[in-house]
C-alpha positions as MATLAB code, in Angstrom:
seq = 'XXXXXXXXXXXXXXXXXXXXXXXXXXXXXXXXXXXXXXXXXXXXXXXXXXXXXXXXXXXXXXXXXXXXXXXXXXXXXXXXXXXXXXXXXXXXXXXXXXXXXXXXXXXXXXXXXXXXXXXXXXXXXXXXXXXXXXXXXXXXXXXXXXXXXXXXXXXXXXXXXXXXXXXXXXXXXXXXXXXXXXXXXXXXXXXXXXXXXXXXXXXXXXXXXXXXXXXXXXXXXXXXXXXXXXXXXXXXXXXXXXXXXXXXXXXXXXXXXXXX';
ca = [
      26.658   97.775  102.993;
      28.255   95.666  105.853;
      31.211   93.673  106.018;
      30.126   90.014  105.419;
      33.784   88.132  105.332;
      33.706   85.150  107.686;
      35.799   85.469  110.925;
      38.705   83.313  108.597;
      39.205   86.077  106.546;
      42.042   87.735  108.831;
      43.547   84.220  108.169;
      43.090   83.772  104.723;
      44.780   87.306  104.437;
      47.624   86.238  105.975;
      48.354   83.277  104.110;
      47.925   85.729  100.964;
      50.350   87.741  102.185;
      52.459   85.349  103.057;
      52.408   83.858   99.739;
      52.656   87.070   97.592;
      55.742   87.869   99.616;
      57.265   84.964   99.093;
      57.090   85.203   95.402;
      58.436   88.657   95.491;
      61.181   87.492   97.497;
      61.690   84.715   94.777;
      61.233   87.129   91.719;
      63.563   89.646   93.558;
      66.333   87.616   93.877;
      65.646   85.781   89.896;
      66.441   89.383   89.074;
      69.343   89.560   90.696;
      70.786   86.662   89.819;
      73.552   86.972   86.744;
      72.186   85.849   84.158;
      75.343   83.261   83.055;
      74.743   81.306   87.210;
      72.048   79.670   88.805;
      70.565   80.930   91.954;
      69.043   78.922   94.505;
      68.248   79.625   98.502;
      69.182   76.796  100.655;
      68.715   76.211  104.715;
      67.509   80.067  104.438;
      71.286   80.843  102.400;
      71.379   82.185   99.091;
      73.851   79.922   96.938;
      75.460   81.181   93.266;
      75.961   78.512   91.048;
      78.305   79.964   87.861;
      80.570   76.652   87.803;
      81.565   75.174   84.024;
      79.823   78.400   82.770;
      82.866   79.286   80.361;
      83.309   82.485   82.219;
      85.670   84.469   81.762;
      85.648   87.168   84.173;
      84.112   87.499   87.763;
      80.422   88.461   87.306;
      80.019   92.314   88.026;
      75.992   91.717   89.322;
      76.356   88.988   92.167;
      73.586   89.441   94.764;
      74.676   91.443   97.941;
      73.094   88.663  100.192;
      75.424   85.923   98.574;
      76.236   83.136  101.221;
      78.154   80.810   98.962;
      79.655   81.243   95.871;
      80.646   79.125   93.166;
      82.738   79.808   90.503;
      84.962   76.804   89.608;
      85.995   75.054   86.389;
      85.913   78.648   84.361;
      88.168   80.151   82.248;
      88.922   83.368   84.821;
      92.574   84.439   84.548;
      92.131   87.061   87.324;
      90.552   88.445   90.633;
      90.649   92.054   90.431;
      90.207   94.684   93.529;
      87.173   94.640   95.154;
      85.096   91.857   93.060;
      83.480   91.129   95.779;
      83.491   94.444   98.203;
      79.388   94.314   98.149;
      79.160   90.646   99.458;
      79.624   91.100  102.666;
      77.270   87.778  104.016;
      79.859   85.896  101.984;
      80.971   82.985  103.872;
      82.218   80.296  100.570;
      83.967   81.264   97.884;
      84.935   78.339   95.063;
      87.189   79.473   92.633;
      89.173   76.059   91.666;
      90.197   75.024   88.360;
      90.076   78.193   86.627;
      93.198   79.674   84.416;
      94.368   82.864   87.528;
      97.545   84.045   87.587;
      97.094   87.594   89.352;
      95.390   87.862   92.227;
      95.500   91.266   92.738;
      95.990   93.203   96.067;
      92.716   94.843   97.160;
      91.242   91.025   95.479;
      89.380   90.292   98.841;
      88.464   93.531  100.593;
      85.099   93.798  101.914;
      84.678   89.918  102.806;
      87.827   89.089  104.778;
      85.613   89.108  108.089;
      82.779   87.031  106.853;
      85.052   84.487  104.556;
      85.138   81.371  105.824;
      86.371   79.291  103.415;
      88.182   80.048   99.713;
      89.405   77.357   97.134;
      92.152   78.555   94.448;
      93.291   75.474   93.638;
      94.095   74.285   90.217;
      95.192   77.793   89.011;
      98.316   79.256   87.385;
      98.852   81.447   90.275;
     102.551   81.819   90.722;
     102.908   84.438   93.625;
     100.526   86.961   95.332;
     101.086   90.182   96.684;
     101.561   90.235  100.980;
      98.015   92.414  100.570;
      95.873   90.280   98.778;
      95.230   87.859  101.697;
      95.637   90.517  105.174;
      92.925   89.779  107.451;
      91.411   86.893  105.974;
      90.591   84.075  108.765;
      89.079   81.401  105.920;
      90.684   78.400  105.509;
      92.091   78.497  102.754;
      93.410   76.022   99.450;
      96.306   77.304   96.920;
      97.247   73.529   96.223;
      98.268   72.450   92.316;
      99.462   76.426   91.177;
     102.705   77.112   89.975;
     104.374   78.638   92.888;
     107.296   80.780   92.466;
     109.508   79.961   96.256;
     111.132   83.424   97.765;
     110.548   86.196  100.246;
     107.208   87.474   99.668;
     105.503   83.762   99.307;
     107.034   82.873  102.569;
     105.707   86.268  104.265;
     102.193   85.246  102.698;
     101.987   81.829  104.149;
     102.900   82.665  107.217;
      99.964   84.942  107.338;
      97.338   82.085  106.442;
      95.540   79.075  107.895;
      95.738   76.646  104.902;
      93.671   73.575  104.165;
      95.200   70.904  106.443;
      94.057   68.536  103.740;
      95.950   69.953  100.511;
      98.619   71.783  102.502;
     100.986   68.991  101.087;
     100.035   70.111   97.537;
     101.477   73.637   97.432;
     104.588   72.755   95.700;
     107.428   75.010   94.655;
     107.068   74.912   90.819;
     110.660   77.298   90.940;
     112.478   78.638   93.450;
     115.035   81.185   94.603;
     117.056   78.365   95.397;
     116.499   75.845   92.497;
     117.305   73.085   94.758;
     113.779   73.043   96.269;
     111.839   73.269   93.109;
     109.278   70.304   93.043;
     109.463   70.090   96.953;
     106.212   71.522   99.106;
     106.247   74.933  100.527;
     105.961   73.915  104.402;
     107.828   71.194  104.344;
     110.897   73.425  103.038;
     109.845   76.240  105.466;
     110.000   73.541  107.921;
     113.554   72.573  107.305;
     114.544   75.901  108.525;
     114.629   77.205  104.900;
     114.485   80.876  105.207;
     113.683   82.262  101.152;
     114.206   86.151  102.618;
     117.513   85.204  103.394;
     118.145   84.519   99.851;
     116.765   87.442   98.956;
     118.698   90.182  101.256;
     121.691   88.168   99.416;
     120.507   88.916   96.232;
     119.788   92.193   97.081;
     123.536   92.881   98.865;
     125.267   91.521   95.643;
     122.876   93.615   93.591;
     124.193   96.552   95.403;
     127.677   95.810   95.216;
     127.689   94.975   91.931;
     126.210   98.370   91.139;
     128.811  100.579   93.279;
     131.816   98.236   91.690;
     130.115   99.403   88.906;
     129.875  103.017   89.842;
     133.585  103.119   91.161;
     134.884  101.678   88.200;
     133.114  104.282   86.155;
     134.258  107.046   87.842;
     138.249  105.388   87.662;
     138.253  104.929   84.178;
     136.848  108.999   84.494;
     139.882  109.824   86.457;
     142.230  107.976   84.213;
     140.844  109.255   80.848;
     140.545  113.324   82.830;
     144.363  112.453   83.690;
     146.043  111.335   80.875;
     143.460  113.519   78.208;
     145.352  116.438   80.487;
     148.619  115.057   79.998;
     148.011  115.059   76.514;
     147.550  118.404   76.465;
     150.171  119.657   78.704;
     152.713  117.758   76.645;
     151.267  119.565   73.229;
     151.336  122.877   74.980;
     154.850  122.606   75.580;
     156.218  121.118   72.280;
     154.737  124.461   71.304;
     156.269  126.572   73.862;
     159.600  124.426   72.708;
     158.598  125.831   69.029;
     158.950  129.336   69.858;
     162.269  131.152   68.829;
     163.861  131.762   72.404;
     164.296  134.975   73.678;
     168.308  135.573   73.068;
     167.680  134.763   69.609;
     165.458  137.104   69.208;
     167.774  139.824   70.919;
     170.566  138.985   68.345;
     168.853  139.288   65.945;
     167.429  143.485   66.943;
     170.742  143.845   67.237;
     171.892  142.951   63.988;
     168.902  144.935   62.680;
     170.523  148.405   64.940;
     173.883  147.889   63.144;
     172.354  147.806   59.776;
     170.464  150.603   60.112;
];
C-alpha cells in the first residue's frame, strides 16, 4: 500500500516535533525544579524563584542550567562549601534579607567565573574568611550586616568590587579600634586606617605578655630551686653540728683503755 500523506506532511512533522520537544524541555526542567521555588525560563534564561519560601537551608536540587537565582527574604543562616559547585551558567545570585552569619570558605567555588552579580545584604554576617570571595569578579552587596572591623575584613574588601550604590552601607557594627564602630568600612579605610596594624599590635603584646609570663615562671623556679636548696643545706648541717665531734669521741676510748 503506497504512501498517500500530502507533500505538507514533512511540515506538519516538524511542527510535531517541534512541539513535543518543547514540552519535554518544559516537563524536564518542572522536574528539576525544587519543589519549595518556582521555575520559569525567561529571554531563553532559566530563573529560580525560592524568595519568602521560609527556607531554611540552600536547596540541594537547583537545576545545573540556573541563570539567576533567587533566594531572598528566607530564614538561611548559612552558605556552606560548594552549594552551588554544579551551577556553573550562574550569572545572579539574590541572597538578601536572610538570617547568615557564616559564609563559609569553599561558599562560592564553581561559579566565581560566571557570577556576575551577588546580594548579601540584610544578613548577620559579621566577618568572612579571605577564601570565601577569591576570584569572584561579581559586583557585589554586603550592606546592613554586622561587620566586625580588623585585619582579615580589610584583606577581603580589598579583594572585591562592591556595589557602588550600597558601598556607603557596610558599616562597622564593632571594631578593633572601638572608635570607628558605627562609621563605614571605606570611608575608614580611606582615612588611612590600617585594621592589620592593630592587629600585629595585638599580636606583639600577646607575645610579650606570654614570654613575661614564661620568664617570670621560670624566676620564681629559680628562686623556689634556690632557697628549697638552702633549706636543705642549712638542715644538713645543724645535723652535722649534732654529731659528737671527733676529740670527744677519742676521750672518751681512752677512758674506756684505762678502765679496762
Amino acid at each position: 500500500m503506497q504512501d498517500v500523506a500530502g507533500p505538507g506532511a514533512p511540515r506538519l512533522s516538524l511542527v510535531l516535533r517541534g512541539l513535543l520537544g518543547g514540552m519535554l524541555l518544559a516537563a524536564a526542567l518542572v522536574t528539576a525544579c525544587p519543589t519549595s521555588c518556582h521555575c520559569m525560563e525567561k529571554n531563553g534564561l532559566t530563573v529560580v524563584q525560592c524568595m519568602s519560601r521560609d527556607l531554611e537551608r540552600i536547596p540541594p536540587d537547583l537545576p545545573r542550567d540556573t541563570v539567576v537565582l533567587l533566594l531572598a527574604s528566607n530564614r538561611i543562616t548559612r552558605v556552606p562549601n560548594h552549594a552551588f559547585k554544579e551551577l556553573h551558567h550562574l550569572q545572579e545570585l539574590d541572597l538578601a534579607n536572610n538570617e547568615i552569619e557564616t559564609v563559609d570558605a569553599g561558599a562560592f567555588q564553581g561559579v566565581s567565573d560566571s557570577l556576575l552579580a551577588l546580594d548579601l545584604s540584610n544578613n548577620r554576617i559579621q566577618s568572612v574568611p579571605k577564601e570565601a570571595f577569591a576570584r569572584l569578579r561579581a559586583k557585589i552587596s554586603l550592606s546592613s550586616n554586622p561587620w566586625h572591623c580588623e585585619c582579615t575584613l580589610q584583606e577581603v574588601l580589598r579583594e572585591l568590587r562592591l556595589d557602588p550604590e550600597t558601598v556607603n552601607e557596610v558599616i562597622c557594627h564593632t571594631a578593633v579600634q572601638e572608635e570607628y564602630a558605627g562609621k563605614p568600612v571605606i570611608q575608614v579605610l580611606d582615612s588611612g586606617i590600617n585594621f592589620c596594624n592593630f592587629h600585629h599590635k595585638t599580636t606583639d603584646v600577646a607575645m610579650f605578655v606570654t614570654m613575661f609570663g614564661w620568664f617570670a615562671m621560670v624566676i620564681a623556679y629559680v628562686i623556689y630551686y634556690v632557697r628549697h636548696n638552702q633549706e636543705d643545706a642549712r638542715r644538713h648541717l645543724e645535723y652535722l653540728k649534732s654529731l659528737p665531734s671527733s676529740s670527744h669521741i677519742g676521750k672518751d676510748f681512752d677512758t674506756i683503755s684505762t678502765v679496762l
